[in-house]
Amino acid sequence: MEKIRKVQIGLLGLGTVGTGVVKALRENSGHILSQLGVSIEINKVLVKDIEKERRVEVDALQLITEGSLIVDDPDIHIVVEVMGGLDPAYILVKKALQSGKHVVTANKELLAKRGQELLQIATDHQAHLLYEASVGGGIPVIRTLQAYLSANRVSSLRGILNGTCNYILTQMAEQGSSFESALAQAQAAGFAEADPTSDVEGYDASYKLMILASMAFPVISEELQVQRQGITEIKAMDMTMAKKMDSTIKLVAEGSYDGHSVTLSVGPQMIPNSDSLAGIRDEFNAVLIHADVVGDLLLVGKGAGEMPTASAVIEDVMAILQSESPRIRKPIEPWMPNTSSNQGDASVAWSYLRIKNDPHKNENFMEKFVQNFSLIEDAKRQLVVLGDEHAASDDWMMLVPVSAIDLSHWLMENHFHHWLVLPYQGEISYENKKVVTHLSEAIS
Ligand code: NAP
Ligand code: HSE
């Protein structure tokens, strides 16, 4: 009888993702064996607190609190890092690669900040460093870019890359939940980072965008800058306004390459319900890739949570064992994208603005605004004040033909208070104009 090969893995972390990995390896061990002829065994598991109650049976697992017992163990073939953060994950992953162990990680912060260095160490030591779970949870977006679009040249990426924010925004829009209660639900479901500031302030989505950009464009992640805005300022009244305009608010990550430079941004946008990202609900993520041969490609799936993320981790382990995983990608040659294929009309940039109608903090706001942006002539066409019932309320809400960047800069420079600016991607249609009030009412 043929002898079954046994492979030992060391698990760094037994939280949401680590628990999913243990469950999936146990539940699918027979299937994995039949696919590969390999039995995967968890050798040791690093945790912070050995006494903590676990959601999987741990009697058969050796829980430890000293990471070197994994990265220095010669019997361990693959290290799975699902602990998060830079310290001590960076040192442990580096040591594991230096000793020739393969590493699978779900840690986007580690990849965005130290990816280039770690990939080089992996190459130098003939080890694999795979990270499918770091972006889009269960969506195979990394492998798609690496293996299935390698003859394509990507000119833009656009997507929803944070499950926690998407869950919060969906619950606020559909259930009228408060930001706080929706965040608490996302945390209870295991979607959020240990410190959810990373989710709600857009850092997590920025790390993911940097990773995708470094694969799609001729750049390395450590050198990239992302213009970032979180979702903490979004209020119920913004959701109401979005709904009135057949739109929805999403945290959108965007990246593009113009042949010279890469532009990356993460921030909330008001997008029309016809947009392919508008229907992406709860913890689902989506990535829209525009490339020269394939055209548009939309990948959708669960972007956070125990089992979808565990799926991506285990597929990386399988890929290593099959020795089919694509090797580390070589730097991409710079190229000039065909910009005529880019979507959208960059010449007209509209924004949604909400600002407190407070004569002390925001003195003469309307006059200054209209003057600065030269909106006096034909003002009704150029400025859309939203919601009759809100015209005399504490907040003004309007659509303005000014880019979100220009508008934000102007508001900051002029020290206005209590405002929110979102790029507005919808049409300024007849339907939307139904919610217009006269500019004179707003200025008076
Ligand atoms: P988590 O639930 O907070 O679990 C982290 C685990 O690592 C815990 O078991 C913790 O030990 C252990 N740990 C953390 N710091 C440690 C230290 N200094 N020494 C020893 N053990 C330590 O995190 P998670 O949600 O599973 O996420 C893990 C990684 O996957 C992160 O990089 C995250 O960004 C990424 N990720 C998460 C998801 C998701 O849906 N949650 C999806 C994709 C990627 P204790 O249990 O003893 O505290
Ligand atoms: N906290 C992350 C999110 C986990 O909510 O998307 C998945 O990377």
XYZ file of C-alpha atoms and ligand atoms in Angstrom:
500
model
C 0.000 0.000 0.000
C 1.241 3.508 -0.908
C 2.473 5.436 2.131
C 0.554 8.660 2.801
C 2.737 11.753 2.973
C 2.148 13.757 6.142
C 2.728 17.501 6.126
C 3.032 19.473 9.342
C 1.793 23.017 9.513
C 2.288 25.561 12.297
C -0.561 27.971 12.903
C 0.190 31.488 14.162
C -3.186 32.559 15.623
C -6.436 30.855 16.572
C -8.942 33.705 16.302
C -11.647 34.046 13.647
C -9.517 32.900 10.707
C -7.362 30.389 12.610
C -10.510 28.713 13.951
C -11.893 28.502 10.413
C -8.660 26.931 9.198
C -8.762 24.261 11.920
C -12.439 23.513 11.197
C -11.963 23.330 7.435
C -8.888 21.095 7.685
C -10.797 18.756 9.977
C -14.026 18.711 7.984
C -12.337 18.321 4.585
C -9.380 16.129 5.533
C -10.719 13.175 3.524
C -11.294 15.354 0.475
C -7.829 16.929 0.755
C -6.275 13.486 1.063
C -8.094 12.271 -2.039
C -7.071 15.384 -3.986
C -3.392 15.437 -3.040
C -2.572 12.146 -1.382
C -1.295 14.287 1.494
C -2.456 14.400 5.079
C -2.188 17.909 6.562
C -1.554 17.955 10.292
C -1.536 20.975 12.582
C 1.630 20.664 14.600
C 1.417 23.664 16.956
C -0.774 26.743 17.375
C 0.476 30.107 18.643
C -1.963 32.082 20.810
C -1.681 34.950 23.245
C -3.806 33.444 25.988
C -3.758 29.675 26.444
C -6.623 29.779 28.975
C -9.051 31.519 26.587
C -12.196 29.617 25.644
C -11.981 28.414 22.026
C -14.661 27.733 19.427
C -12.992 24.525 18.285
C -11.947 21.423 20.183
C -8.314 22.090 21.148
C -7.421 18.906 23.023
C -5.631 17.564 19.974
C -3.819 20.859 19.330
C -0.620 21.940 20.996
C -1.258 25.542 22.035
C 1.870 27.606 22.673
C 2.686 31.238 23.418
C 6.239 31.274 22.020
C 6.333 31.761 18.232
C 9.917 30.541 17.842
C 8.696 27.033 18.732
C 6.953 27.074 15.354
C 9.334 28.967 13.114
C 12.376 27.064 14.424
C 10.758 23.619 14.334
C 12.371 21.594 11.514
C 9.318 19.310 11.272
C 7.062 22.210 10.271
C 6.851 22.576 6.500
C 4.313 25.410 6.164
C 3.627 28.291 8.550
C 0.131 29.788 8.408
C 0.110 33.329 9.812
C -3.368 34.439 10.896
C -2.513 36.541 13.920
C -2.588 40.010 12.315
C -0.584 43.200 12.856
C 3.114 43.832 12.215
C 4.609 42.846 15.518
C 5.474 39.986 16.049
C 3.998 38.672 12.759
C 6.728 40.314 10.648
C 9.631 38.784 12.592
C 8.020 35.347 12.727
C 7.188 35.272 8.996
C 10.666 36.515 8.120
C 12.328 33.835 10.270
C 10.113 31.126 8.838
C 11.004 32.126 5.251
C 14.692 32.431 6.104
C 14.643 28.862 7.322
C 13.076 27.766 4.023
C 9.543 27.223 5.295
C 6.642 28.170 3.087
C 4.314 30.809 4.513
C 0.631 31.468 3.929
C -0.721 34.687 5.410
C -4.025 36.576 5.599
C -2.301 39.692 6.940
C -2.807 42.638 4.561
C -1.024 45.135 6.796
C 2.073 42.936 6.758
C 1.915 42.539 2.978
C 1.248 46.227 2.261
C 4.080 47.415 4.504
C 6.689 44.631 4.231
C 5.535 42.591 1.240
C 8.386 43.409 -1.131
C 11.055 42.513 1.394
C 9.333 39.288 2.448
C 8.746 38.200 -1.158
C 12.444 38.733 -1.852
C 13.409 36.649 1.199
C 11.042 33.929 0.009
C 12.668 33.934 -3.463
C 16.158 33.844 -1.939
C 15.237 30.795 0.146
C 13.189 28.936 -2.489
C 10.110 29.290 -0.350
C 6.582 30.288 -1.265
C 4.847 33.253 0.353
C 1.168 33.162 -0.587
C -1.506 35.603 0.569
C -4.801 35.030 -1.203
C -6.781 35.606 2.016
C -5.282 39.055 2.514
C -7.617 40.684 -0.055
C -11.304 39.965 -0.590
C -11.610 37.047 1.881
C -12.806 34.070 -0.144
C -12.605 35.825 -3.550
C -9.677 34.425 -5.574
C -8.567 37.867 -6.743
C -4.826 37.529 -6.124
C -4.622 34.281 -8.070
C -6.761 35.809 -10.807
C -4.338 38.717 -11.225
C -1.243 36.497 -10.932
C -2.213 33.503 -12.944
C -5.184 34.278 -15.138
C -4.474 37.845 -16.229
C -0.724 37.674 -16.675
C -0.976 38.404 -20.413
C -3.302 41.322 -19.740
C -2.325 44.839 -18.799
C -4.570 46.239 -16.101
C -5.459 49.928 -16.267
C -7.913 50.197 -13.386
C -9.232 48.466 -10.290
C -12.400 49.443 -8.469
C -14.074 47.639 -5.637
C -15.471 47.128 -2.202
C -12.622 45.734 -0.128
C -13.789 45.936 3.456
C -16.515 43.598 4.707
C -17.013 45.425 8.001
C -17.699 48.795 6.356
C -19.924 47.240 3.732
C -21.862 45.428 6.439
C -22.277 48.649 8.453
C -23.376 50.715 5.436
C -25.825 47.998 4.336
C -27.382 47.768 7.799
C -27.635 51.552 8.072
C -29.245 51.834 4.621
C -31.581 48.845 4.783
C -32.412 48.421 8.461
C -31.939 51.967 9.700
C -29.329 50.658 12.164
C -27.040 53.066 13.938
C -23.363 53.041 13.032
C -22.495 51.756 16.522
C -24.918 48.832 16.556
C -23.981 47.762 13.013
C -20.288 47.848 13.965
C -21.004 45.772 17.078
C -22.768 43.180 14.880
C -19.828 43.105 12.448
C -17.456 42.556 15.366
C -19.611 39.772 16.809
C -19.633 38.062 13.405
C -15.800 38.156 13.314
C -15.569 40.512 10.316
C -13.773 43.384 12.034
C -10.080 43.748 12.801
C -8.903 43.448 16.412
C -8.933 47.278 16.386
C -11.895 48.207 14.143
C -10.448 51.677 13.569
C -8.508 49.994 10.786
C -11.809 49.040 9.116
C -13.951 52.127 9.658
C -11.208 54.661 8.904
C -10.324 52.940 5.628
C -6.822 51.677 6.535
C -7.706 48.014 5.956
C -9.135 48.729 2.487
C -6.064 50.868 1.716
C -3.700 47.983 2.542
C -5.722 45.694 0.291
C -5.719 48.225 -2.518
C -1.941 48.606 -2.203
C -1.529 44.834 -2.502
C -3.751 44.645 -5.588
C -2.073 47.683 -7.155
C 1.376 46.167 -6.664
C 0.220 43.137 -8.620
C -1.710 44.958 -11.315
C 0.548 47.946 -11.983
C 4.335 48.451 -12.322
C 4.793 49.585 -8.706
C 5.694 48.117 -5.330
C 3.267 48.390 -2.450
C 5.665 49.966 0.047
C 6.038 53.041 -2.195
C 2.340 53.640 -2.714
C 0.245 56.402 -1.168
C -3.504 56.038 -0.797
C -5.832 58.990 -0.414
C -8.020 57.665 2.411
C -11.324 58.562 4.069
C -13.380 56.398 6.439
C -17.107 56.010 7.002
C -17.487 57.334 10.544
C -19.066 60.617 9.427
C -21.905 58.976 7.476
C -25.273 59.634 9.121
C -28.817 58.355 8.715
C -29.777 61.543 6.825
C -27.070 60.861 4.206
C -28.534 57.407 3.706
C -31.995 58.939 3.304
C -30.719 61.382 0.692
C -28.916 58.620 -1.191
C -32.110 56.560 -1.279
C -34.104 59.524 -2.635
C -31.678 59.798 -5.500
C -31.766 56.091 -6.336
C -28.260 55.829 -4.980
C -26.399 54.138 -2.176
C -23.296 54.935 -0.127
C -20.377 52.500 -0.359
C -16.754 52.554 0.735
C -15.113 52.379 -2.685
C -11.451 51.570 -3.342
C -10.117 52.751 -6.697
C -6.779 52.422 -8.430
C -5.646 53.470 -11.869
C -2.480 53.628 -13.914
C -2.010 56.250 -16.646
C 1.319 55.044 -17.994
C 3.288 57.304 -15.640
C 1.839 57.080 -12.196
C -0.579 55.150 -10.073
C -3.452 56.880 -8.289
C -5.126 55.130 -5.361
C -8.038 56.195 -3.200
C -10.348 54.714 -0.597
C -13.408 56.610 0.555
C -17.194 56.652 0.770
C -18.982 57.492 -2.457
C -22.607 58.002 -3.363
C -23.124 55.652 -6.297
C -26.277 55.068 -8.379
C -28.159 51.832 -7.778
C -27.364 50.856 -11.365
C -23.636 50.691 -10.510
C -22.324 47.129 -10.338
C -21.017 47.799 -6.811
C -24.348 49.087 -5.477
C -25.873 45.638 -4.989
C -22.890 44.255 -3.054
C -24.386 43.831 0.414
C -23.241 43.047 3.941
C -19.814 41.409 4.244
C -19.575 40.709 0.532
C -16.719 42.314 -1.383
C -16.287 42.933 -5.098
C -13.391 43.798 -7.364
C -13.890 45.210 -10.851
C -10.745 44.812 -12.935
C -10.353 46.592 -16.261
C -7.644 45.051 -18.424
C -6.742 45.436 -22.096
C -7.502 41.923 -23.348
C -10.298 40.680 -21.108
C -12.103 44.036 -20.751
C -14.127 44.262 -17.546
C -14.058 41.457 -15.014
C -16.132 41.545 -11.831
C -15.291 39.205 -8.959
C -17.753 38.973 -6.060
C -17.762 36.933 -2.856
C -17.668 37.023 0.916
C -14.858 39.352 1.870
C -14.704 38.586 5.579
C -15.628 35.893 8.066
C -14.311 32.622 9.388
C -14.996 30.125 6.617
C -14.629 32.238 3.426
C -11.242 33.439 4.663
C -10.227 29.949 5.769
C -11.073 28.775 2.246
C -8.521 31.167 0.738
C -5.886 30.169 3.320
C -6.344 26.464 2.693
C -6.323 26.877 -1.082
C -2.914 28.540 -0.705
C -1.696 25.616 1.410
C -3.005 23.251 -1.278
C -1.328 25.308 -4.016
C 2.005 25.006 -2.245
C 1.555 21.291 -1.858
C 0.570 20.899 -5.486
C 3.618 23.008 -6.343
C 1.413 24.696 -8.879
C 1.320 28.056 -7.291
C 2.640 30.815 -9.486
C 6.045 32.009 -8.330
C 6.569 35.519 -7.126
C 5.663 37.932 -9.827
C 8.455 39.740 -11.635
C 8.232 43.538 -11.795
C 5.871 44.598 -14.558
C 7.258 46.644 -17.457
C 5.854 50.181 -17.480
C 3.287 50.673 -20.225
C 0.803 53.229 -21.503
C -2.827 52.222 -21.062
C -5.408 52.990 -23.699
C -7.256 55.652 -21.754
C -10.134 55.729 -24.225
C -11.310 52.465 -22.688
C -11.609 54.024 -19.224
C -15.137 54.564 -18.035
C -16.731 57.725 -16.779
C -16.558 61.372 -17.748
C -13.807 62.920 -15.687
C -14.713 66.418 -16.915
C -17.863 66.576 -14.769
C -17.191 65.750 -11.144
C -20.150 66.101 -8.802
C -20.109 65.824 -5.047
C -22.659 65.358 -2.321
C -22.185 67.893 0.466
C -23.784 67.953 3.883
C -22.872 70.893 6.119
C -24.284 72.205 9.364
C -26.432 75.291 8.957
C -24.738 77.056 11.864
C -24.311 80.855 11.550
C -21.497 80.916 14.111
C -19.323 78.053 12.907
C -20.158 78.343 9.229
C -20.662 82.059 8.768
C -21.799 83.106 5.269
C -21.153 79.646 3.984
C -23.563 79.802 1.074
C -22.385 83.169 -0.237
C -18.715 82.185 0.003
C -19.382 78.847 -1.577
C -21.329 80.187 -4.529
C -18.761 82.928 -5.115
C -15.741 80.715 -4.862
C -17.018 78.132 -7.255
C -18.595 80.707 -9.609
C -22.019 79.196 -9.309
C -23.996 82.429 -9.511
C -24.991 82.158 -13.163
C -27.613 79.599 -13.897
C -27.243 78.481 -10.300
C -30.307 76.256 -10.322
C -28.717 74.111 -12.978
C -25.404 74.002 -11.204
C -26.355 73.366 -7.624
C -28.949 70.916 -6.424
C -30.208 71.475 -2.894
C -31.696 68.263 -1.644
C -34.806 67.534 0.328
C -37.557 70.124 0.760
C -38.076 69.065 4.326
C -34.426 69.679 5.119
C -34.171 73.145 3.597
C -34.814 74.823 6.916
C -33.243 72.148 9.072
C -29.910 72.055 10.870
C -28.102 70.647 7.878
C -27.886 71.643 4.242
C -27.551 68.784 1.812
C -26.768 69.416 -1.810
C -25.199 68.118 -4.972
C -22.549 70.422 -6.373
C -20.586 70.351 -9.636
C -17.219 70.398 -7.872
C -14.854 67.478 -7.302
C -14.784 66.012 -3.791
C -11.076 66.814 -3.492
C -11.448 70.504 -4.463
C -14.488 70.898 -2.270
C -12.861 69.265 0.781
C -9.746 71.403 0.395
C -11.802 74.572 0.174
C -13.907 73.651 3.231
C -10.771 72.909 5.248
C -8.924 76.038 4.118
C -11.915 78.165 5.099
C -12.273 76.461 8.478
C -15.879 75.368 8.005
C -17.170 72.867 10.548
C -19.362 69.750 10.598
C -19.406 68.774 6.957
C -19.283 65.606 4.895
C -18.264 65.404 1.236
C -18.781 62.306 -0.896
C -18.049 61.904 -4.601
C -21.438 61.573 -6.314
C -21.394 59.167 -9.244
C -25.084 59.237 -10.124
C -26.835 61.159 -12.842
C -28.256 64.586 -12.172
C -31.521 63.378 -13.610
C -35.075 64.633 -13.739
C -35.898 62.242 -10.880
C -33.171 63.744 -8.761
C -34.276 67.274 -9.573
C -37.632 66.473 -8.022
C -35.899 66.905 -4.675
C -34.483 70.293 -5.616
C -35.468 73.403 -3.702
C -34.715 76.889 -4.916
C -31.220 78.086 -4.347
C -32.554 81.407 -3.098
C -34.301 79.609 -0.231
C -31.051 78.018 0.814
C -29.026 81.221 0.560
C -31.511 83.372 2.409
P -8.338 37.562 15.673
O -9.675 36.936 15.748
O -8.061 38.779 16.482
O -7.260 36.430 16.060
C -5.895 36.701 16.227
C -5.239 35.468 16.818
O -3.842 35.682 16.915
C -5.735 35.132 18.217
O -5.828 33.752 18.375
C -4.642 35.701 19.133
O -4.484 34.947 20.323
C -3.415 35.517 18.252
N -2.423 36.538 18.526
C -2.518 37.851 18.224
N -1.407 38.497 18.631
C -0.617 37.569 19.202
C 0.665 37.617 19.838
N 1.344 38.764 19.952
N 1.179 36.451 20.320
C 0.495 35.307 20.211
N -0.723 35.192 19.607
C -1.259 36.315 19.134
O -7.974 37.929 14.179
P -8.630 37.347 12.838
O -9.899 38.063 12.564
O -8.606 35.871 12.874
O -7.585 37.895 11.758
C -6.308 37.340 11.648
C -5.621 37.910 10.408
O -6.390 37.593 9.262
C -5.498 39.431 10.413
O -4.319 39.791 9.720
C -6.715 39.879 9.626
O -6.531 41.130 9.026
C -6.766 38.786 8.576
N -8.087 38.548 7.980
C -9.190 38.458 8.768
C -10.414 38.198 8.196
C -11.655 38.101 9.016
O -12.742 37.989 8.424
N -11.588 38.135 10.333
C -10.507 38.038 6.807
C -9.352 38.129 6.026
C -8.140 38.383 6.631
P -5.652 34.845 21.435
O -6.762 34.088 20.755
O -5.067 34.097 22.561
O -6.033 36.249 21.734
N -11.681 43.313 8.734
C -11.630 42.867 7.389
C -12.902 43.274 6.686
C -11.473 41.379 7.347
O -13.875 43.631 7.362
O -12.938 43.253 5.443
C -11.281 40.840 5.968
O -10.048 41.227 5.441
